[in-house]
Tab-separated table of C-alpha atoms in Angstrom:
chain	number	residue	atom	x	y	z
A	1	MET	CA	-9.415	5.549	19.166
A	2	GLN	CA	-7.174	5.003	16.154
A	3	ARG	CA	-7.972	7.243	13.220
A	4	LYS	CA	-10.169	5.651	10.572
A	5	VAL	CA	-8.636	5.471	7.098
A	6	SER	CA	-11.165	3.355	5.180
A	7	MET	CA	-14.879	2.537	5.123
A	8	ASN	CA	-15.995	-0.575	6.958
A	9	TYR	CA	-18.751	-2.967	5.862
A	10	PHE	CA	-21.470	-1.089	7.783
A	11	ASP	CA	-20.361	2.197	6.208
A	12	LEU	CA	-20.604	0.659	2.763
A	13	LEU	CA	-23.980	-0.902	3.552
A	14	ALA	CA	-25.345	2.421	4.841
A	15	TRP	CA	-24.022	4.304	1.819
A	16	HIS	CA	-25.509	1.696	-0.536
A	17	ILE	CA	-28.940	1.775	1.126
A	18	GLU	CA	-28.941	5.564	1.107
A	19	ASN	CA	-27.598	6.063	-2.436
A	20	SER	CA	-28.442	3.074	-4.640
A	21	GLN	CA	-31.376	4.972	-6.158
A	22	ASN	CA	-29.149	8.035	-6.644
A	23	ILE	CA	-26.572	6.136	-8.684
A	24	GLU	CA	-28.693	3.674	-10.661
A	25	ASN	CA	-29.754	4.806	-14.163
A	26	CYS	CA	-27.069	7.524	-14.206
A	27	ARG	CA	-24.897	7.755	-17.321
A	28	ILE	CA	-21.105	7.643	-16.981
A	29	ASP	CA	-20.202	10.850	-18.800
A	30	ASN	CA	-16.508	10.859	-18.059
A	31	ILE	CA	-13.800	9.455	-15.811
A	32	TYR	CA	-10.816	11.230	-14.282
A	33	ILE	CA	-8.129	10.740	-11.700
A	34	THR	CA	-7.795	13.423	-9.051
A	35	LYS	CA	-4.788	15.662	-9.614
A	36	GLY	CA	-1.739	14.615	-7.659
A	37	SER	CA	-3.019	11.093	-6.974
A	38	ASN	CA	-2.601	7.760	-8.735
A	39	ASN	CA	-5.453	5.916	-7.080
A	40	ILE	CA	-8.416	8.274	-6.542
A	41	PHE	CA	-10.883	8.078	-9.421
A	42	LEU	CA	-13.676	10.518	-10.143
A	43	PHE	CA	-16.656	9.287	-12.182
A	44	HIS	CA	-18.686	12.197	-13.552
A	45	LEU	CA	-22.271	10.966	-13.791
A	46	HIS	CA	-25.254	12.488	-15.575
A	47	CYS	CA	-28.399	11.649	-13.614
A	48	LYS	CA	-32.060	12.609	-13.955
A	49	ASP	CA	-31.840	15.082	-11.076
A	50	GLY	CA	-28.515	16.577	-12.202
A	51	ASP	CA	-24.848	15.742	-12.545
A	52	ARG	CA	-22.959	13.985	-9.759
A	53	ASP	CA	-19.289	13.315	-9.047
A	54	LEU	CA	-18.585	9.869	-7.636
A	55	ILE	CA	-15.280	9.366	-5.826
A	56	ILE	CA	-13.848	5.838	-5.905
A	57	GLU	CA	-10.637	5.203	-3.993
A	58	PRO	CA	-9.827	1.468	-3.922
A	59	GLY	CA	-9.000	0.193	-0.461
A	60	ARG	CA	-10.591	3.222	1.162
A	61	ARG	CA	-13.899	4.786	0.085
A	62	ILE	CA	-16.755	5.334	-2.352
A	63	HIS	CA	-19.106	8.326	-2.114
A	64	PHE	CA	-20.440	11.329	-3.991
A	65	THR	CA	-18.571	14.571	-3.467
A	66	LYS	CA	-19.744	18.167	-3.451
A	67	PHE	CA	-16.212	19.539	-3.314
A	68	THR	CA	-14.448	20.981	-6.343
A	69	ILE	CA	-11.568	18.668	-7.185
A	70	ASP	CA	-8.779	19.211	-9.686
A	71	ARG	CA	-8.957	16.535	-12.349
A	72	ASP	CA	-6.324	14.775	-14.397
A	73	THR	CA	-5.972	11.816	-16.728
A	74	ASN	CA	-3.524	8.997	-17.372
A	75	GLY	CA	-3.313	5.714	-19.276
A	76	GLN	CA	-5.569	3.858	-16.854
A	77	VAL	CA	-8.225	6.560	-17.107
A	78	SER	CA	-8.099	6.443	-20.916
A	79	PHE	CA	-8.691	2.684	-20.861
A	80	LEU	CA	-11.539	3.022	-18.335
A	81	ARG	CA	-13.172	5.607	-20.597
A	82	THR	CA	-12.970	3.169	-23.514
A	83	LEU	CA	-14.693	0.483	-21.433
A	84	LEU	CA	-17.326	2.535	-19.597
A	85	ARG	CA	-18.005	5.999	-20.996
A	86	GLU	CA	-21.596	6.650	-22.162
A	87	SER	CA	-22.869	3.470	-20.482
A	88	PHE	CA	-25.667	3.583	-17.877
A	89	ILE	CA	-25.493	2.201	-14.357
A	90	ARG	CA	-28.149	-0.517	-14.206
A	91	SER	CA	-27.711	-1.993	-10.717
A	92	THR	CA	-25.516	-1.936	-7.640
A	93	GLU	CA	-24.908	-4.408	-4.836
A	94	ILE	CA	-22.519	-5.402	-2.075
A	95	LEU	CA	-20.850	-8.729	-2.865
A	96	GLY	CA	-21.066	-11.210	-0.014
A	97	HIS	CA	-20.622	-9.776	3.442
A	98	GLU	CA	-17.506	-7.918	2.360
A	99	ARG	CA	-16.371	-4.381	1.593
A	100	ILE	CA	-16.747	-5.093	-2.108
A	101	TYR	CA	-19.124	-3.057	-4.255
A	102	SER	CA	-20.448	-4.064	-7.651
A	103	ILE	CA	-21.752	-1.592	-10.246
A	104	LYS	CA	-23.275	-3.210	-13.350
A	105	THR	CA	-23.525	-1.127	-16.527
A	106	SER	CA	-25.737	-1.186	-19.614
A	107	ASN	CA	-22.875	-2.390	-21.844
A	108	GLU	CA	-22.537	-5.595	-19.796
A	109	LYS	CA	-19.563	-4.472	-17.779
A	110	ASN	CA	-19.186	-4.851	-14.021
A	111	ILE	CA	-17.240	-2.280	-12.002
A	112	ILE	CA	-15.935	-3.880	-8.813
A	113	VAL	CA	-14.632	-1.658	-6.032
A	114	GLU	CA	-12.674	-3.482	-3.335
A	115	LEU	CA	-12.428	-1.418	-0.149
A	116	LEU	CA	-10.398	-4.145	1.532
A	117	PRO	CA	-6.738	-3.561	2.434
A	118	ARG	CA	-4.691	-3.624	-0.785
A	119	GLY	CA	-7.999	-3.072	-2.596
A	120	VAL	CA	-8.316	-2.516	-6.320
A	121	LEU	CA	-10.754	-1.140	-8.899
A	122	ILE	CA	-11.675	-3.813	-11.425
A	123	VAL	CA	-13.807	-3.976	-14.565
A	124	THR	CA	-15.052	-7.361	-15.776
A	125	ASP	CA	-17.141	-8.489	-18.747
A	126	ASP	CA	-20.420	-10.416	-18.580
A	127	LYS	CA	-18.459	-13.659	-18.090
A	128	ASN	CA	-16.624	-12.219	-15.074
A	129	GLN	CA	-13.331	-12.028	-16.946
A	130	ILE	CA	-11.126	-9.159	-15.792
A	131	LEU	CA	-10.707	-6.504	-18.487
A	132	PHE	CA	-9.077	-3.890	-16.263
A	133	THR	CA	-7.480	-3.691	-12.827
A	134	THR	CA	-5.673	-0.814	-11.172
A	135	GLU	CA	-3.037	-3.259	-9.966
A	136	ARG	CA	-2.084	-6.860	-10.589
A	137	LYS	CA	-2.405	-8.757	-7.313
A	138	GLU	CA	-1.354	-12.264	-6.342
A	139	PHE	CA	-2.805	-13.731	-3.170
A	140	LYS	CA	-2.591	-17.224	-1.722
A	141	ASP	CA	-6.086	-18.143	-2.924
A	142	ARG	CA	-6.691	-15.900	-5.923
A	143	GLU	CA	-5.020	-13.816	-8.586
A	144	ILE	CA	-6.205	-10.499	-9.951
A	145	LYS	CA	-4.872	-9.770	-13.417
A	146	GLN	CA	-6.195	-8.915	-16.843
A	147	GLY	CA	-7.649	-11.998	-18.511
A	148	SER	CA	-8.285	-14.020	-15.348
A	149	ILE	CA	-11.727	-14.751	-13.860
A	150	TYR	CA	-12.596	-12.538	-10.906
A	151	SER	CA	-13.305	-14.337	-7.639
A	152	LEU	CA	-14.160	-13.069	-4.167
A	153	PRO	CA	-11.684	-13.453	-1.321
A	154	PRO	CA	-12.174	-16.794	0.457
A	155	ILE	CA	-13.824	-16.869	3.877
A	156	SER	CA	-11.223	-17.192	6.615
A	157	THR	CA	-11.192	-20.606	8.332
A	158	SER	CA	-8.425	-19.842	10.828
A	159	LYS	CA	-8.713	-21.885	14.033
A	160	ARG	CA	-6.501	-19.570	16.035
A	161	LYS	CA	-8.055	-17.769	19.007
A	162	ALA	CA	-9.974	-14.958	17.352
A	163	SER	CA	-10.631	-11.463	18.628
A	164	LEU	CA	-14.105	-10.051	19.225
A	165	PRO	CA	-14.068	-8.038	15.948
A	166	SER	CA	-13.213	-11.123	13.885
A	167	LEU	CA	-15.727	-13.343	15.694
A	168	LEU	CA	-18.476	-10.785	15.085
A	169	SER	CA	-17.257	-9.685	11.632
A	170	ALA	CA	-17.444	-6.106	12.857
A	171	PRO	CA	-14.799	-3.415	13.341
A	172	GLN	CA	-13.700	-2.405	16.824
A	173	GLU	CA	-15.251	1.070	16.476
A	174	ILE	CA	-18.697	-0.475	15.898
A	175	ILE	CA	-18.235	-2.814	18.861
A	176	ASP	CA	-17.225	0.126	21.041
A	177	ALA	CA	-20.095	2.294	19.830
A	178	LEU	CA	-22.600	-0.457	20.661
A	179	ASN	CA	-20.927	-1.333	23.989
A	180	ILE	CA	-20.565	-4.988	23.028
A	181	THR	CA	-18.597	-7.069	25.535
A	182	ASP	CA	-19.345	-10.710	24.647
A	183	VAL	CA	-19.793	-12.802	21.505
A	184	GLU	CA	-23.293	-14.212	22.018
A	185	ASN	CA	-24.913	-10.909	22.899
A	186	GLY	CA	-22.753	-9.185	20.301
A	187	LYS	CA	-24.066	-11.378	17.461
A	188	ILE	CA	-27.620	-10.309	18.253
A	189	ILE	CA	-26.722	-6.617	18.486
A	190	ILE	CA	-24.689	-6.668	15.244
A	191	SER	CA	-27.497	-8.486	13.419
A	192	GLU	CA	-30.000	-5.912	14.665
A	193	LEU	CA	-27.712	-3.090	13.492
A	194	GLU	CA	-27.442	-4.602	10.023
A	195	GLU	CA	-31.225	-4.945	9.744
A	196	LYS	CA	-31.676	-1.412	11.028
A	197	ILE	CA	-29.353	-0.022	8.340
A	198	LYS	CA	-31.005	-2.158	5.640
A	199	ASN	CA	-34.316	-0.613	6.667
A	200	GLY	CA	-32.864	2.837	6.104
A	201	ILE	CA	-32.412	3.800	9.749
A	202	ILE	CA	-29.069	5.582	9.525
A	203	GLU	CA	-27.664	8.117	12.000
A	204	PRO	CA	-24.678	9.817	10.324
A	205	CYS	CA	-22.005	10.574	12.908
A	206	LEU	CA	-18.705	12.329	12.275
A	207	ILE	CA	-16.175	12.649	15.076
A	208	GLU	CA	-13.592	15.227	14.016
A	209	LYS	CA	-10.207	13.771	13.029
A	210	THR	CA	-11.256	10.358	14.329
A	211	THR	CA	-14.007	8.540	12.442
A	212	VAL	CA	-17.300	8.604	10.572
A	213	LEU	CA	-20.066	6.084	11.269
A	214	PRO	CA	-23.694	5.360	10.290
A	215	ILE	CA	-24.670	5.166	13.972
A	216	LYS	CA	-24.364	7.602	16.852
A	217	ALA	CA	-21.098	6.649	18.536
A	218	SER	CA	-20.715	9.303	21.243
A	219	ASN	CA	-21.783	12.755	22.375
A	220	ASN	CA	-19.020	14.178	20.159
A	221	CYS	CA	-20.918	13.288	16.992
A	222	ILE	CA	-21.387	15.968	14.364
A	223	GLU	CA	-24.696	15.099	12.722
A	224	PHE	CA	-25.356	15.328	8.972
A	225	ARG	CA	-28.498	15.146	6.870
A	226	SER	CA	-27.027	12.278	4.860
A	227	PHE	CA	-24.375	9.660	5.488
A	228	ASN	CA	-22.842	10.483	2.101
A	229	ASP	CA	-22.240	14.081	3.206
A	230	ALA	CA	-20.554	12.842	6.391
A	231	LEU	CA	-18.315	10.508	4.369
A	232	ASP	CA	-17.547	13.281	1.896
A	233	ARG	CA	-16.545	15.718	4.616
A	234	TYR	CA	-14.490	13.195	6.596
A	235	PHE	CA	-12.509	11.644	3.753
A	236	THR	CA	-11.959	14.939	1.929
A	237	GLU	CA	-10.446	16.405	5.101
A	238	LEU	CA	-8.400	13.237	5.620
A	239	GLU	CA	-7.078	13.482	2.071
A	240	LYS	CA	-6.156	17.156	2.550
A	241	GLU	CA	-4.324	16.340	5.771
A	242	GLN	CA	-2.411	13.553	4.073
A	243	ILE	CA	-1.444	15.869	1.208
A	244	VAL	CA	-0.199	18.434	3.744
A	245	ASN	CA	1.676	15.732	5.689
A	246	GLU	CA	3.237	14.338	2.521
A	247	SER	CA	4.203	17.851	1.411
A	248	SER	CA	5.695	18.563	4.851
A	249	LYS	CA	7.611	15.285	4.755
A	250	LYS	CA	8.865	16.098	1.272
A	251	LEU	CA	9.924	19.584	2.398
A	252	ASN	CA	11.633	18.161	5.489
A	253	ASP	CA	13.447	15.585	3.359
A	254	GLU	CA	14.540	18.298	0.943
A	255	LYS	CA	15.574	20.511	3.864
A	256	GLY	CA	17.585	17.631	5.323
A	257	ARG	CA	19.331	17.029	2.006
A	258	LEU	CA	20.000	20.773	1.671
A	259	ILE	CA	21.469	20.995	5.190
A	260	SER	CA	23.631	17.954	4.446
A	261	THR	CA	24.839	19.548	1.198
A	262	ILE	CA	25.553	22.867	2.950
A	263	ASN	CA	27.556	21.041	5.618
A	264	GLU	CA	29.531	19.187	2.948
A	265	VAL	CA	30.276	22.423	1.083
A	266	ASN	CA	31.315	24.158	4.315
A	267	GLN	CA	33.632	21.270	5.092
A	268	LYS	CA	35.170	21.462	1.609
A	269	ILE	CA	35.700	25.224	1.967
A	270	SER	CA	37.504	24.678	5.277
A	271	VAL	CA	39.715	21.960	3.786
A	272	TYR	CA	40.516	24.061	0.694
A	273	LYS	CA	41.454	27.092	2.822
A	274	GLU	CA	43.509	25.094	5.322
A	275	ASN	CA	45.474	23.356	2.559
A	276	ALA	CA	45.934	26.622	0.643
A	277	GLU	CA	47.259	28.304	3.781
A	278	ARG	CA	49.715	25.449	4.354
A	279	LEU	CA	50.934	25.514	0.745
A	280	ARG	CA	51.384	29.285	0.849
A	281	LYS	CA	53.344	28.923	4.118
A	282	ILE	CA	55.663	26.381	2.444
A	283	GLY	CA	56.188	28.713	-0.496
A	284	LYS	CA	57.146	31.505	1.920
A	285	LEU	CA	59.477	29.148	3.839
A	286	ILE	CA	61.302	28.323	0.621
A	287	MET	CA	61.718	32.012	-0.255
A	288	GLY	CA	62.658	32.901	3.332
A	289	ASN	CA	65.393	30.256	3.339
A	290	TYR	CA	66.658	30.953	-0.169
A	291	PRO	CA	70.440	30.401	0.536
A	292	LEU	CA	69.776	27.105	2.319
A	293	ILE	CA	67.473	25.864	-0.448
A	294	GLU	CA	70.030	26.887	-3.094
A	295	GLU	CA	72.775	24.984	-1.239
A	296	ILE	CA	70.607	21.874	-0.951
A	297	ARG	CA	69.682	22.143	-4.623
A	298	ASN	CA	73.345	22.418	-5.717
A	299	THR	CA	74.218	19.388	-3.600
A	300	ASN	CA	71.505	17.349	-5.388
A	301	ILE	CA	71.673	19.005	-8.816
A	302	ASN	CA	72.241	15.723	-10.635
A	303	SER	CA	69.344	13.942	-8.914
A	304	LYS	CA	66.390	13.098	-11.102
A	305	ASN	CA	64.141	12.610	-8.070
A	306	THR	CA	62.538	15.143	-5.778
A	307	ILE	CA	64.004	15.535	-2.327
A	308	ILE	CA	62.270	16.020	1.029
A	309	ILE	CA	63.484	18.502	3.594
A	310	LYS	CA	62.037	19.752	6.900
A	311	LEU	CA	61.626	23.415	7.725
A	312	ASP	CA	59.653	24.857	10.625
A	313	GLY	CA	57.902	21.515	11.171
A	314	GLU	CA	56.822	21.240	7.523
A	315	GLU	CA	57.898	18.520	5.119
A	316	ILE	CA	58.845	20.246	1.867
A	317	GLU	CA	59.207	18.502	-1.443
A	318	LEU	CA	61.767	20.120	-3.742
A	319	ASP	CA	62.762	19.618	-7.339
A	320	PRO	CA	66.602	20.102	-7.379
A	321	ARG	CA	66.520	20.933	-11.088
A	322	LEU	CA	64.455	24.079	-10.376
A	323	SER	CA	65.509	27.282	-8.659
A	324	PRO	CA	64.193	28.104	-5.156
A	325	THR	CA	61.904	30.731	-6.730
A	326	LYS	CA	60.362	28.199	-9.156
A	327	ASN	CA	59.974	25.633	-6.378
A	328	ALA	CA	58.177	28.260	-4.274
A	329	SER	CA	56.004	29.211	-7.284
A	330	ILE	CA	54.752	25.636	-7.539
A	331	TYR	CA	53.437	25.858	-3.965
A	332	PHE	CA	51.997	29.366	-4.502
A	333	ASP	CA	50.211	28.196	-7.693
A	334	ARG	CA	48.716	25.175	-5.937
A	335	ALA	CA	47.567	27.467	-3.095
A	336	LYS	CA	45.889	29.775	-5.636
A	337	GLU	CA	44.064	26.799	-7.216
A	338	LEU	CA	42.689	25.743	-3.828
A	339	GLU	CA	41.707	29.339	-2.989
A	340	ALA	CA	39.836	29.514	-6.308
A	341	LYS	CA	38.015	26.281	-5.434
A	342	ALA	CA	37.152	27.687	-2.012
A	343	LYS	CA	35.761	30.858	-3.615
A	344	LYS	CA	33.638	28.837	-6.056
A	345	ALA	CA	32.353	26.670	-3.193
A	346	GLU	CA	31.452	29.836	-1.247
A	347	GLU	CA	29.414	31.062	-4.235
A	348	ILE	CA	27.604	27.708	-4.332
A	349	LEU	CA	26.996	28.005	-0.595
A	350	ILE	CA	25.403	31.444	-0.991
A	351	ASN	CA	23.041	30.029	-3.667
A	352	LEU	CA	22.121	27.074	-1.453
A	353	GLN	CA	21.408	29.326	1.537
A	354	ASN	CA	19.210	31.604	-0.550
């Protein structure tokens, strides 16, 4: 089974049935973003039975959390606070038969949480005009942006051969858990499940590192007293794993860049040393063949151009206006410059390796 990364409709329905009374009439005391994220919001609520932290992650989840989470703020959070802080939650509902949750507040605002793929967190006014959205979205049939009127996604009318999940409007994991094999029988079973959840019959089931469901899916289920607690445990662990994976990927990327840099520096050191050795050899050849070089120089003393000679397989460029010693010094000086560069590169290499 593929790992679950977001709540499905039945998850949202179960959470709503279980927690609508726990969220309604709570005051929105403050709003944060979780540290290190750009899309996980934490609403700190003051309720009659105590304070609660509500996690809202568009496109993925909504649930209360008991875990201690590092909090942060940004421009979006500041604007949300302006719109919602100190207001009371008056009512909650699921919009349509979708993974879209509506939270109406006492100051006539509507918080809309889309748990659909590419989902967003939206705040509208009493006329359904969008005042805030986490992202501007343009779809074929609707546009989500500040100032536009919020509308639900249209119902799909595709005539292509549909799969069992799309025909039953149910995720594959629910179909598997209920052992559904055909459409007609499946419609009855799915309808019965929905009514069962609406009547508060919920069996929280967490399968480690796989999924969380409001029904018993297998013998591997870890049972919880509440579906919220199962959601909280599952998605908090999923988030931690993703943080670790992202950190590992970042470290591996940095390690790869470091290895590449080390290889480049090593290559430069080799080139510097090889060229320095060759230049020093040429300087020694000039000094070792002093009489020959002097004779060649005297023959070309009036030449304004450098001359090329071959000694011991090396092409040597000479300036006939300079003595053999000065010609050799030019090569020795260039060798020293390259040796200095090699030494500096070796120091850089030591720092990189440490």
